[in-house]
PDB file of N, CA, C and O in Angstrom:
ATOM      1  N   MET A   1       4.144 -23.003 -11.968  1.00 51.00           N
ATOM      2  CA  MET A   1       4.783 -21.694 -11.952  1.00 51.00           C
ATOM      3  C   MET A   1       3.787 -20.660 -12.471  1.00 51.00           C
ATOM      4  O   MET A   1       3.196 -20.856 -13.526  1.00 51.00           O
ATOM      5  N   PRO A   2       3.595 -19.556 -11.736  1.00 58.00           N
ATOM      6  CA  PRO A   2       2.617 -18.554 -12.178  1.00 58.00           C
ATOM      7  C   PRO A   2       3.076 -17.858 -13.458  1.00 58.00           C
ATOM      8  O   PRO A   2       4.247 -17.594 -13.656  1.00 58.00           O
ATOM      9  N   THR A   3       2.091 -17.579 -14.311  1.00 60.00           N
ATOM     10  CA  THR A   3       2.402 -16.911 -15.575  1.00 60.00           C
ATOM     11  C   THR A   3       2.330 -15.392 -15.447  1.00 60.00           C
ATOM     12  O   THR A   3       2.883 -14.683 -16.266  1.00 60.00           O
ATOM     13  N   ASN A   4       1.631 -14.885 -14.408  1.00 65.00           N
ATOM     14  CA  ASN A   4       1.505 -13.444 -14.212  1.00 65.00           C
ATOM     15  C   ASN A   4       2.748 -12.928 -13.492  1.00 65.00           C
ATOM     16  O   ASN A   4       3.026 -13.309 -12.367  1.00 65.00           O
ATOM     17  N   LYS A   5       3.496 -12.050 -14.135  1.00 79.00           N
ATOM     18  CA  LYS A   5       4.742 -11.545 -13.567  1.00 79.00           C
ATOM     19  C   LYS A   5       4.551 -10.282 -12.722  1.00 79.00           C
ATOM     20  O   LYS A   5       5.484  -9.818 -12.103  1.00 79.00           O
ATOM     21  N   ARG A   6       3.335  -9.722 -12.720  1.00 83.00           N
ATOM     22  CA  ARG A   6       3.082  -8.509 -11.942  1.00 83.00           C
ATOM     23  C   ARG A   6       2.888  -8.861 -10.479  1.00 83.00           C
ATOM     24  O   ARG A   6       2.268  -9.861 -10.150  1.00 83.00           O
ATOM     25  N   TRP A   7       3.403  -8.023  -9.615  1.00 87.00           N
ATOM     26  CA  TRP A   7       3.215  -8.212  -8.182  1.00 87.00           C
ATOM     27  C   TRP A   7       1.814  -7.776  -7.801  1.00 87.00           C
ATOM     28  O   TRP A   7       1.298  -6.772  -8.307  1.00 87.00           O
ATOM     29  N   PRO A   8       1.188  -8.464  -6.842  1.00 88.00           N
ATOM     30  CA  PRO A   8      -0.101  -7.983  -6.339  1.00 88.00           C
ATOM     31  C   PRO A   8       0.102  -6.740  -5.481  1.00 88.00           C
ATOM     32  O   PRO A   8       1.213  -6.437  -5.033  1.00 88.00           O
ATOM     33  N   LEU A   9      -0.970  -6.039  -5.259  1.00 87.00           N
ATOM     34  CA  LEU A   9      -0.933  -4.785  -4.509  1.00 87.00           C
ATOM     35  C   LEU A   9      -0.291  -4.957  -3.140  1.00 87.00           C
ATOM     36  O   LEU A   9       0.521  -4.124  -2.725  1.00 87.00           O
ATOM     37  N   GLU A  10      -0.628  -6.018  -2.425  1.00 88.00           N
ATOM     38  CA  GLU A  10      -0.100  -6.212  -1.070  1.00 88.00           C
ATOM     39  C   GLU A  10       1.419  -6.355  -1.061  1.00 88.00           C
ATOM     40  O   GLU A  10       2.092  -5.861  -0.164  1.00 88.00           O
ATOM     41  N   ARG A  11       1.961  -7.019  -2.066  1.00 90.00           N
ATOM     42  CA  ARG A  11       3.412  -7.190  -2.128  1.00 90.00           C
ATOM     43  C   ARG A  11       4.113  -5.858  -2.367  1.00 90.00           C
ATOM     44  O   ARG A  11       5.148  -5.570  -1.776  1.00 90.00           O
ATOM     45  N   VAL A  12       3.551  -5.040  -3.234  1.00 90.00           N
ATOM     46  CA  VAL A  12       4.125  -3.721  -3.512  1.00 90.00           C
ATOM     47  C   VAL A  12       4.027  -2.835  -2.269  1.00 90.00           C
ATOM     48  O   VAL A  12       4.975  -2.128  -1.916  1.00 90.00           O
ATOM     49  N   LEU A  13       2.868  -2.888  -1.571  1.00 91.00           N
ATOM     50  CA  LEU A  13       2.713  -2.106  -0.346  1.00 91.00           C
ATOM     51  C   LEU A  13       3.718  -2.534   0.713  1.00 91.00           C
ATOM     52  O   LEU A  13       4.286  -1.700   1.422  1.00 91.00           O
ATOM     53  N   PHE A  14       3.942  -3.837   0.844  1.00 92.00           N
ATOM     54  CA  PHE A  14       4.893  -4.354   1.825  1.00 92.00           C
ATOM     55  C   PHE A  14       6.309  -3.870   1.496  1.00 92.00           C
ATOM     56  O   PHE A  14       7.053  -3.440   2.385  1.00 92.00           O
ATOM     57  N   ALA A  15       6.694  -3.917   0.220  1.00 93.00           N
ATOM     58  CA  ALA A  15       8.018  -3.448  -0.197  1.00 93.00           C
ATOM     59  C   ALA A  15       8.165  -1.948   0.027  1.00 93.00           C
ATOM     60  O   ALA A  15       9.212  -1.470   0.499  1.00 93.00           O
ATOM     61  N   LEU A  16       7.128  -1.196  -0.292  1.00 93.00           N
ATOM     62  CA  LEU A  16       7.154   0.254  -0.100  1.00 93.00           C
ATOM     63  C   LEU A  16       7.266   0.603   1.384  1.00 93.00           C
ATOM     64  O   LEU A  16       8.071   1.458   1.778  1.00 93.00           O
ATOM     65  N   ALA A  17       6.481  -0.074   2.220  1.00 94.00           N
ATOM     66  CA  ALA A  17       6.511   0.191   3.658  1.00 94.00           C
ATOM     67  C   ALA A  17       7.879  -0.161   4.251  1.00 94.00           C
ATOM     68  O   ALA A  17       8.414   0.584   5.072  1.00 94.00           O
ATOM     69  N   GLY A  18       8.449  -1.272   3.833  1.00 95.00           N
ATOM     70  CA  GLY A  18       9.770  -1.650   4.325  1.00 95.00           C
ATOM     71  C   GLY A  18      10.848  -0.671   3.925  1.00 95.00           C
ATOM     72  O   GLY A  18      11.722  -0.308   4.725  1.00 95.00           O
ATOM     73  N   THR A  19      10.775  -0.201   2.687  1.00 96.00           N
ATOM     74  CA  THR A  19      11.756   0.762   2.198  1.00 96.00           C
ATOM     75  C   THR A  19      11.662   2.081   2.956  1.00 96.00           C
ATOM     76  O   THR A  19      12.682   2.643   3.387  1.00 96.00           O
ATOM     77  N   VAL A  20      10.446   2.583   3.130  1.00 95.00           N
ATOM     78  CA  VAL A  20      10.260   3.861   3.834  1.00 95.00           C
ATOM     79  C   VAL A  20      10.659   3.723   5.306  1.00 95.00           C
ATOM     80  O   VAL A  20      11.265   4.632   5.880  1.00 95.00           O
ATOM     81  N   THR A  21      10.355   2.582   5.921  1.00 95.00           N
ATOM     82  CA  THR A  21      10.728   2.371   7.316  1.00 95.00           C
ATOM     83  C   THR A  21      12.239   2.343   7.483  1.00 95.00           C
ATOM     84  O   THR A  21      12.788   2.970   8.403  1.00 95.00           O
ATOM     85  N   LEU A  22      12.937   1.611   6.617  1.00 96.00           N
ATOM     86  CA  LEU A  22      14.399   1.575   6.690  1.00 96.00           C
ATOM     87  C   LEU A  22      15.010   2.949   6.436  1.00 96.00           C
ATOM     88  O   LEU A  22      15.954   3.361   7.122  1.00 96.00           O
ATOM     89  N   LEU A  23      14.473   3.666   5.461  1.00 96.00           N
ATOM     90  CA  LEU A  23      14.966   5.005   5.159  1.00 96.00           C
ATOM     91  C   LEU A  23      14.747   5.953   6.334  1.00 96.00           C
ATOM     92  O   LEU A  23      15.643   6.726   6.695  1.00 96.00           O
ATOM     93  N   SER A  24      13.577   5.887   6.951  1.00 96.00           N
ATOM     94  CA  SER A  24      13.310   6.778   8.083  1.00 96.00           C
ATOM     95  C   SER A  24      14.174   6.417   9.294  1.00 96.00           C
ATOM     96  O   SER A  24      14.606   7.303  10.031  1.00 96.00           O
ATOM     97  N   ALA A  25      14.457   5.135   9.504  1.00 95.00           N
ATOM     98  CA  ALA A  25      15.344   4.739  10.601  1.00 95.00           C
ATOM     99  C   ALA A  25      16.764   5.253  10.352  1.00 95.00           C
ATOM    100  O   ALA A  25      17.432   5.746  11.281  1.00 95.00           O
ATOM    101  N   LEU A  26      17.213   5.161   9.111  1.00 96.00           N
ATOM    102  CA  LEU A  26      18.536   5.682   8.760  1.00 96.00           C
ATOM    103  C   LEU A  26      18.596   7.195   8.953  1.00 96.00           C
ATOM    104  O   LEU A  26      19.555   7.732   9.524  1.00 96.00           O
ATOM    105  N   LEU A  27      17.563   7.892   8.501  1.00 96.00           N
ATOM    106  CA  LEU A  27      17.526   9.352   8.656  1.00 96.00           C
ATOM    107  C   LEU A  27      17.411   9.752  10.131  1.00 96.00           C
ATOM    108  O   LEU A  27      18.001  10.753  10.549  1.00 96.00           O
ATOM    109  N   ALA A  28      16.683   8.976  10.919  1.00 96.00           N
ATOM    110  CA  ALA A  28      16.569   9.269  12.353  1.00 96.00           C
ATOM    111  C   ALA A  28      17.911   9.084  13.048  1.00 96.00           C
ATOM    112  O   ALA A  28      18.251   9.838  13.969  1.00 96.00           O
ATOM    113  N   ALA A  29      18.688   8.101  12.617  1.00 96.00           N
ATOM    114  CA  ALA A  29      19.999   7.853  13.233  1.00 96.00           C
ATOM    115  C   ALA A  29      21.043   8.879  12.816  1.00 96.00           C
ATOM    116  O   ALA A  29      21.948   9.193  13.589  1.00 96.00           O
ATOM    117  N   THR A  30      20.898   9.420  11.600  1.00 97.00           N
ATOM    118  CA  THR A  30      21.946  10.310  11.097  1.00 97.00           C
ATOM    119  C   THR A  30      21.564  11.789  11.089  1.00 97.00           C
ATOM    120  O   THR A  30      22.439  12.636  11.216  1.00 97.00           O
ATOM    121  N   VAL A  31      20.288  12.102  10.958  1.00 96.00           N
ATOM    122  CA  VAL A  31      19.887  13.499  10.804  1.00 96.00           C
ATOM    123  C   VAL A  31      19.123  14.011  12.015  1.00 96.00           C
ATOM    124  O   VAL A  31      19.576  14.914  12.702  1.00 96.00           O
ATOM    125  N   SER A  32      17.941  13.455  12.260  1.00 95.00           N
ATOM    126  CA  SER A  32      17.092  13.945  13.337  1.00 95.00           C
ATOM    127  C   SER A  32      16.128  12.850  13.780  1.00 95.00           C
ATOM    128  O   SER A  32      15.630  12.074  12.956  1.00 95.00           O
ATOM    129  N   ASN A  33      15.850  12.809  15.080  1.00 95.00           N
ATOM    130  CA  ASN A  33      14.900  11.844  15.614  1.00 95.00           C
ATOM    131  C   ASN A  33      13.482  12.090  15.113  1.00 95.00           C
ATOM    132  O   ASN A  33      12.623  11.208  15.223  1.00 95.00           O
ATOM    133  N   TRP A  34      13.214  13.256  14.578  1.00 96.00           N
ATOM    134  CA  TRP A  34      11.882  13.565  14.070  1.00 96.00           C
ATOM    135  C   TRP A  34      11.492  12.674  12.894  1.00 96.00           C
ATOM    136  O   TRP A  34      10.311  12.534  12.566  1.00 96.00           O
ATOM    137  N   PHE A  35      12.473  12.058  12.233  1.00 95.00           N
ATOM    138  CA  PHE A  35      12.163  11.157  11.123  1.00 95.00           C
ATOM    139  C   PHE A  35      11.485   9.875  11.601  1.00 95.00           C
ATOM    140  O   PHE A  35      10.951   9.121  10.787  1.00 95.00           O
ATOM    141  N   LEU A  36      11.480   9.624  12.903  1.00 95.00           N
ATOM    142  CA  LEU A  36      10.750   8.472  13.430  1.00 95.00           C
ATOM    143  C   LEU A  36       9.244   8.646  13.260  1.00 95.00           C
ATOM    144  O   LEU A  36       8.499   7.664  13.274  1.00 95.00           O
ATOM    145  N   LEU A  37       8.792   9.880  13.097  1.00 96.00           N
ATOM    146  CA  LEU A  37       7.368  10.103  12.805  1.00 96.00           C
ATOM    147  C   LEU A  37       6.978   9.477  11.470  1.00 96.00           C
ATOM    148  O   LEU A  37       5.839   9.019  11.303  1.00 96.00           O
ATOM    149  N   LEU A  38       7.899   9.433  10.539  1.00 95.00           N
ATOM    150  CA  LEU A  38       7.644   8.794   9.253  1.00 95.00           C
ATOM    151  C   LEU A  38       7.404   7.289   9.444  1.00 95.00           C
ATOM    152  O   LEU A  38       6.524   6.700   8.813  1.00 95.00           O
ATOM    153  N   THR A  39       8.167   6.683  10.335  1.00 94.00           N
ATOM    154  CA  THR A  39       7.962   5.273  10.661  1.00 94.00           C
ATOM    155  C   THR A  39       6.584   5.054  11.270  1.00 94.00           C
ATOM    156  O   THR A  39       5.891   4.080  10.934  1.00 94.00           O
ATOM    157  N   ALA A  40       6.173   5.944  12.155  1.00 94.00           N
ATOM    158  CA  ALA A  40       4.838   5.840  12.758  1.00 94.00           C
ATOM    159  C   ALA A  40       3.750   5.994  11.697  1.00 94.00           C
ATOM    160  O   ALA A  40       2.743   5.277  11.727  1.00 94.00           O
ATOM    161  N   PHE A  41       3.948   6.899  10.750  1.00 94.00           N
ATOM    162  CA  PHE A  41       2.996   7.098   9.667  1.00 94.00           C
ATOM    163  C   PHE A  41       2.846   5.827   8.834  1.00 94.00           C
ATOM    164  O   PHE A  41       1.736   5.442   8.453  1.00 94.00           O
ATOM    165  N   VAL A  42       3.949   5.142   8.565  1.00 94.00           N
ATOM    166  CA  VAL A  42       3.912   3.888   7.809  1.00 94.00           C
ATOM    167  C   VAL A  42       3.116   2.844   8.590  1.00 94.00           C
ATOM    168  O   VAL A  42       2.272   2.135   8.029  1.00 94.00           O
ATOM    169  N   GLY A  43       3.358   2.745   9.890  1.00 93.00           N
ATOM    170  CA  GLY A  43       2.631   1.780  10.709  1.00 93.00           C
ATOM    171  C   GLY A  43       1.140   2.045  10.747  1.00 93.00           C
ATOM    172  O   GLY A  43       0.325   1.118  10.656  1.00 93.00           O
ATOM    173  N   VAL A  44       0.759   3.304  10.851  1.00 94.00           N
ATOM    174  CA  VAL A  44      -0.666   3.668  10.858  1.00 94.00           C
ATOM    175  C   VAL A  44      -1.311   3.296   9.525  1.00 94.00           C
ATOM    176  O   VAL A  44      -2.423   2.757   9.489  1.00 94.00           O
ATOM    177  N   ASN A  45      -0.615   3.551   8.423  1.00 92.00           N
ATOM    178  CA  ASN A  45      -1.159   3.209   7.114  1.00 92.00           C
ATOM    179  C   ASN A  45      -1.281   1.698   6.924  1.00 92.00           C
ATOM    180  O   ASN A  45      -2.227   1.224   6.295  1.00 92.00           O
ATOM    181  N   GLN A  46      -0.345   0.933   7.472  1.00 91.00           N
ATOM    182  CA  GLN A  46      -0.453  -0.520   7.379  1.00 91.00           C
ATOM    183  C   GLN A  46      -1.671  -1.026   8.137  1.00 91.00           C
ATOM    184  O   GLN A  46      -2.405  -1.879   7.647  1.00 91.00           O
ATOM    185  N   TRP A  47      -1.902  -0.509   9.327  1.00 93.00           N
ATOM    186  CA  TRP A  47      -3.086  -0.910  10.092  1.00 93.00           C
ATOM    187  C   TRP A  47      -4.367  -0.453   9.415  1.00 93.00           C
ATOM    188  O   TRP A  47      -5.383  -1.143   9.449  1.00 93.00           O
ATOM    189  N   LEU A  48      -4.326   0.710   8.795  1.00 91.00           N
ATOM    190  CA  LEU A  48      -5.493   1.193   8.061  1.00 91.00           C
ATOM    191  C   LEU A  48      -5.839   0.242   6.927  1.00 91.00           C
ATOM    192  O   LEU A  48      -7.008  -0.078   6.715  1.00 91.00           O
ATOM    193  N   TYR A  49      -4.827  -0.244   6.218  1.00 88.00           N
ATOM    194  CA  TYR A  49      -5.079  -1.184   5.123  1.00 88.00           C
ATOM    195  C   TYR A  49      -5.631  -2.505   5.664  1.00 88.00           C
ATOM    196  O   TYR A  49      -6.530  -3.099   5.070  1.00 88.00           O
ATOM    197  N   VAL A  50      -5.100  -2.975   6.781  1.00 88.00           N
ATOM    198  CA  VAL A  50      -5.568  -4.237   7.359  1.00 88.00           C
ATOM    199  C   VAL A  50      -7.018  -4.123   7.810  1.00 88.00           C
ATOM    200  O   VAL A  50      -7.833  -5.018   7.567  1.00 88.00           O
ATOM    201  N   LEU A  51      -7.369  -3.032   8.469  1.00 92.00           N
ATOM    202  CA  LEU A  51      -8.704  -2.889   9.043  1.00 92.00           C
ATOM    203  C   LEU A  51      -9.769  -2.482   8.025  1.00 92.00           C
ATOM    204  O   LEU A  51     -10.899  -2.947   8.089  1.00 92.00           O
ATOM    205  N   VAL A  52      -9.413  -1.609   7.097  1.00 89.00           N
ATOM    206  CA  VAL A  52     -10.395  -1.043   6.178  1.00 89.00           C
ATOM    207  C   VAL A  52     -10.278  -1.626   4.767  1.00 89.00           C
ATOM    208  O   VAL A  52     -11.260  -1.708   4.047  1.00 89.00           O
ATOM    209  N   GLY A  53      -9.086  -2.028   4.375  1.00 84.00           N
ATOM    210  CA  GLY A  53      -8.879  -2.527   3.016  1.00 84.00           C
ATOM    211  C   GLY A  53      -8.346  -1.478   2.076  1.00 84.00           C
ATOM    212  O   GLY A  53      -8.142  -1.750   0.892  1.00 84.00           O
ATOM    213  N   ASN A  54      -8.126  -0.271   2.579  1.00 87.00           N
ATOM    214  CA  ASN A  54      -7.570   0.831   1.793  1.00 87.00           C
ATOM    215  C   ASN A  54      -6.664   1.666   2.668  1.00 87.00           C
ATOM    216  O   ASN A  54      -6.874   1.789   3.862  1.00 87.00           O
ATOM    217  N   CYS A  55      -5.658   2.243   2.038  1.00 88.00           N
ATOM    218  CA  CYS A  55      -4.824   3.260   2.662  1.00 88.00           C
ATOM    219  C   CYS A  55      -4.432   4.214   1.538  1.00 88.00           C
ATOM    220  O   CYS A  55      -4.647   3.903   0.359  1.00 88.00           O
ATOM    221  N   PRO A  56      -3.876   5.376   1.843  1.00 89.00           N
ATOM    222  CA  PRO A  56      -3.536   6.317   0.772  1.00 89.00           C
ATOM    223  C   PRO A  56      -2.628   5.702  -0.302  1.00 89.00           C
ATOM    224  O   PRO A  56      -2.850   5.913  -1.501  1.00 89.00           O
ATOM    225  N   ALA A  57      -1.644   4.931   0.109  1.00 88.00           N
ATOM    226  CA  ALA A  57      -0.726   4.339  -0.873  1.00 88.00           C
ATOM    227  C   ALA A  57      -1.434   3.317  -1.750  1.00 88.00           C
ATOM    228  O   ALA A  57      -1.166   3.234  -2.955  1.00 88.00           O
ATOM    229  N   SER A  58      -2.351   2.541  -1.189  1.00 86.00           N
ATOM    230  CA  SER A  58      -3.051   1.533  -1.993  1.00 86.00           C
ATOM    231  C   SER A  58      -3.955   2.197  -3.032  1.00 86.00           C
ATOM    232  O   SER A  58      -4.072   1.708  -4.157  1.00 86.00           O
ATOM    233  N   ILE A  59      -4.578   3.297  -2.677  1.00 87.00           N
ATOM    234  CA  ILE A  59      -5.436   4.013  -3.624  1.00 87.00           C
ATOM    235  C   ILE A  59      -4.608   4.560  -4.782  1.00 87.00           C
ATOM    236  O   ILE A  59      -4.980   4.423  -5.944  1.00 87.00           O
ATOM    237  N   VAL A  60      -3.460   5.148  -4.461  1.00 89.00           N
ATOM    238  CA  VAL A  60      -2.584   5.691  -5.511  1.00 89.00           C
ATOM    239  C   VAL A  60      -2.052   4.573  -6.407  1.00 89.00           C
ATOM    240  O   VAL A  60      -2.055   4.692  -7.633  1.00 89.00           O
ATOM    241  N   LEU A  61      -1.610   3.471  -5.803  1.00 87.00           N
ATOM    242  CA  LEU A  61      -1.057   2.368  -6.598  1.00 87.00           C
ATOM    243  C   LEU A  61      -2.118   1.703  -7.464  1.00 87.00           C
ATOM    244  O   LEU A  61      -1.825   1.284  -8.582  1.00 87.00           O
ATOM    245  N   ARG A  62      -3.339   1.607  -6.962  1.00 86.00           N
ATOM    246  CA  ARG A  62      -4.418   1.031  -7.780  1.00 86.00           C
ATOM    247  C   ARG A  62      -4.693   1.891  -9.005  1.00 86.00           C
ATOM    248  O   ARG A  62      -4.871   1.390 -10.113  1.00 86.00           O
ATOM    249  N   ARG A  63      -4.735   3.193  -8.796  1.00 89.00           N
ATOM    250  CA  ARG A  63      -5.083   4.094  -9.902  1.00 89.00           C
ATOM    251  C   ARG A  63      -3.920   4.340 -10.852  1.00 89.00           C
ATOM    252  O   ARG A  63      -4.093   4.357 -12.065  1.00 89.00           O
ATOM    253  N   ALA A  64      -2.720   4.537 -10.322  1.00 89.00           N
ATOM    254  CA  ALA A  64      -1.576   4.885 -11.163  1.00 89.00           C
ATOM    255  C   ALA A  64      -0.943   3.670 -11.840  1.00 89.00           C
ATOM    256  O   ALA A  64      -0.562   3.740 -13.006  1.00 89.00           O
ATOM    257  N   CYS A  65      -0.852   2.559 -11.115  1.00 86.00           N
ATOM    258  CA  CYS A  65      -0.156   1.379 -11.644  1.00 86.00           C
ATOM    259  C   CYS A  65      -1.100   0.242 -12.012  1.00 86.00           C
ATOM    260  O   CYS A  65      -0.644  -0.806 -12.462  1.00 86.00           O
ATOM    261  N   HIS A  66      -2.396   0.443 -11.800  1.00 86.00           N
ATOM    262  CA  HIS A  66      -3.413  -0.560 -12.119  1.00 86.00           C
ATOM    263  C   HIS A  66      -3.128  -1.899 -11.435  1.00 86.00           C
ATOM    264  O   HIS A  66      -3.256  -2.960 -12.042  1.00 86.00           O
ATOM    265  N   LEU A  67      -2.706  -1.835 -10.167  1.00 85.00           N
ATOM    266  CA  LEU A  67      -2.444  -3.050  -9.398  1.00 85.00           C
ATOM    267  C   LEU A  67      -3.739  -3.566  -8.798  1.00 85.00           C
ATOM    268  O   LEU A  67      -4.643  -2.797  -8.473  1.00 85.00           O
ATOM    269  N   ARG A  68      -3.820  -4.871  -8.645  1.00 85.00           N
ATOM    270  CA  ARG A  68      -5.001  -5.505  -8.053  1.00 85.00           C
ATOM    271  C   ARG A  68      -4.604  -6.197  -6.766  1.00 85.00           C
ATOM    272  O   ARG A  68      -3.507  -6.724  -6.628  1.00 85.00           O
ATOM    273  N   SER A  69      -5.535  -6.216  -5.843  1.00 83.00           N
ATOM    274  CA  SER A  69      -5.325  -6.866  -4.562  1.00 83.00           C
ATOM    275  C   SER A  69      -5.479  -8.370  -4.708  1.00 83.00           C
ATOM    276  O   SER A  69      -6.352  -8.855  -5.432  1.00 83.00           O
ATOM    277  N   ALA A  70      -4.643  -9.113  -4.015  1.00 80.00           N
ATOM    278  CA  ALA A  70      -4.772 -10.566  -3.978  1.00 80.00           C
ATOM    279  C   ALA A  70      -5.712 -10.989  -2.856  1.00 80.00           C
ATOM    280  O   ALA A  70      -6.175 -12.122  -2.834  1.00 80.00           O
ATOM    281  N   ILE A  71      -6.021 -10.092  -1.929  1.00 78.00           N
ATOM    282  CA  ILE A  71      -6.859 -10.406  -0.768  1.00 78.00           C
ATOM    283  C   ILE A  71      -8.259  -9.848  -0.934  1.00 78.00           C
ATOM    284  O   ILE A  71      -9.238 -10.567  -0.802  1.00 78.00           O
ATOM    285  N   TYR A  72      -8.364  -8.551  -1.213  1.00 72.00           N
ATOM    286  CA  TYR A  72      -9.658  -7.888  -1.335  1.00 72.00           C
ATOM    287  C   TYR A  72     -10.093  -7.908  -2.788  1.00 72.00           C
ATOM    288  O   TYR A  72      -9.409  -7.373  -3.655  1.00 72.00           O
ATOM    289  N   GLN A  73     -11.225  -8.521  -3.058  1.00 70.00           N
ATOM    290  CA  GLN A  73     -11.715  -8.635  -4.425  1.00 70.00           C
ATOM    291  C   GLN A  73     -12.495  -7.392  -4.826  1.00 70.00           C
ATOM    292  O   GLN A  73     -13.091  -6.719  -4.000  1.00 70.00           O
ATOM    293  N   GLN A  74     -12.518  -7.126  -6.129  1.00 63.00           N
ATOM    294  CA  GLN A  74     -13.267  -6.000  -6.672  1.00 63.00           C
ATOM    295  C   GLN A  74     -14.762  -6.282  -6.531  1.00 63.00           C
ATOM    296  O   GLN A  74     -15.206  -7.397  -6.781  1.00 63.00           O
ATOM    297  N   PRO A  75     -15.554  -5.292  -6.115  1.00 59.00           N
ATOM    298  CA  PRO A  75     -16.997  -5.505  -6.008  1.00 59.00           C
ATOM    299  C   PRO A  75     -17.598  -5.905  -7.359  1.00 59.00           C
ATOM    300  O   PRO A  75     -17.181  -5.416  -8.399  1.00 59.00           O
ATOM    301  N   GLU A  76     -18.588  -6.804  -7.330  1.00 56.00           N
ATOM    302  CA  GLU A  76     -19.173  -7.307  -8.571  1.00 56.00           C
ATOM    303  C   GLU A  76     -19.981  -6.253  -9.310  1.00 56.00           C
ATOM    304  O   GLU A  76     -20.094  -6.296 -10.521  1.00 56.00           O
ATOM    305  N   HIS A  77     -20.562  -5.287  -8.586  1.00 54.00           N
ATOM    306  CA  HIS A  77     -21.387  -4.287  -9.245  1.00 54.00           C
ATOM    307  C   HIS A  77     -20.577  -3.132  -9.836  1.00 54.00           C
ATOM    308  O   HIS A  77     -21.125  -2.273 -10.477  1.00 54.00           O
ATOM    309  N   ALA A  78     -19.260  -3.130  -9.637  1.00 56.00           N
ATOM    310  CA  ALA A  78     -18.418  -2.060 -10.190  1.00 56.00           C
ATOM    311  C   ALA A  78     -18.218  -2.292 -11.678  1.00 56.00           C
ATOM    312  O   ALA A  78     -18.153  -3.421 -12.153  1.00 56.00           O
ATOM    313  N   ALA A  79     -18.110  -1.226 -12.424  1.00 52.00           N
ATOM    314  CA  ALA A  79     -17.877  -1.315 -13.859  1.00 52.00           C
ATOM    315  C   ALA A  79     -16.477  -1.871 -14.115  1.00 52.00           C
ATOM    316  O   ALA A  79     -15.557  -1.629 -13.337  1.00 52.00           O
ATOM    317  N   PRO A  80     -16.281  -2.639 -15.177  1.00 53.00           N
ATOM    318  CA  PRO A  80     -14.957  -3.182 -15.481  1.00 53.00           C
ATOM    319  C   PRO A  80     -13.944  -2.056 -15.673  1.00 53.00           C
ATOM    320  O   PRO A  80     -14.217  -1.058 -16.344  1.00 53.00           O
ATOM    321  N   GLY A  81     -12.774  -2.210 -15.063  1.00 55.00           N
ATOM    322  CA  GLY A  81     -11.732  -1.208 -15.184  1.00 55.00           C
ATOM    323  C   GLY A  81     -11.842  -0.076 -14.194  1.00 55.00           C
ATOM    324  O   GLY A  81     -10.976   0.761 -14.097  1.00 55.00           O
ATOM    325  N   ARG A  82     -12.940  -0.037 -13.455  1.00 55.00           N
ATOM    326  CA  ARG A  82     -13.118   1.024 -12.461  1.00 55.00           C
ATOM    327  C   ARG A  82     -13.410   0.363 -11.131  1.00 55.00           C
ATOM    328  O   ARG A  82     -14.373  -0.350 -10.985  1.00 55.00           O
ATOM    329  N   GLU A  83     -12.565   0.629 -10.156  1.00 56.00           N
ATOM    330  CA  GLU A  83     -12.755   0.062  -8.832  1.00 56.00           C
ATOM    331  C   GLU A  83     -13.403   1.096  -7.936  1.00 56.00           C
ATOM    332  O   GLU A  83     -13.086   2.285  -8.010  1.00 56.00           O
ATOM    333  N   GLU A  84     -14.322   0.644  -7.117  1.00 57.00           N
ATOM    334  CA  GLU A  84     -14.931   1.534  -6.137  1.00 57.00           C
ATOM    335  C   GLU A  84     -13.997   1.680  -4.956  1.00 57.00           C
ATOM    336  O   GLU A  84     -13.446   0.696  -4.468  1.00 57.00           O
ATOM    337  N   VAL A  85     -13.793   2.894  -4.517  1.00 57.00           N
ATOM    338  CA  VAL A  85     -12.967   3.160  -3.357  1.00 57.00           C
ATOM    339  C   VAL A  85     -13.842   3.823  -2.311  1.00 57.00           C
ATOM    340  O   VAL A  85     -14.397   4.883  -2.547  1.00 57.00           O
ATOM    341  N   THR A  86     -13.981   3.171  -1.176  1.00 59.00           N
ATOM    342  CA  THR A  86     -14.761   3.754  -0.095  1.00 59.00           C
ATOM    343  C   THR A  86     -13.806   4.393   0.902  1.00 59.00           C
ATOM    344  O   THR A  86     -12.773   3.829   1.224  1.00 59.00           O
ATOM    345  N   VAL A  87     -14.164   5.552   1.337  1.00 52.00           N
ATOM    346  CA  VAL A  87     -13.306   6.279   2.270  1.00 52.00           C
ATOM    347  C   VAL A  87     -13.977   6.395   3.591  1.00 52.00           C
ATOM    348  O   VAL A  87     -15.111   6.521   3.792  1.00 52.00           O
TER     349      VAL A  87
END
């Protein structure tokens, strides 16, 4: 059983993307079809994270919540506590 109770970055991103997608689908069904653009934005950000290893939400979550990726490792030449973010 793992002793670390914190979720990795990918799990938080997946939960955030699912929540925003469900919310935008609900808003599109009840308010306006324009909320489907929010769903498209979530999809683009997910592909950006898959292809590049970063997306706007991952950068914010790394800095604000100090989350670490379970897939992408921190570069060895980076100073401890500071992650390099390439854009």
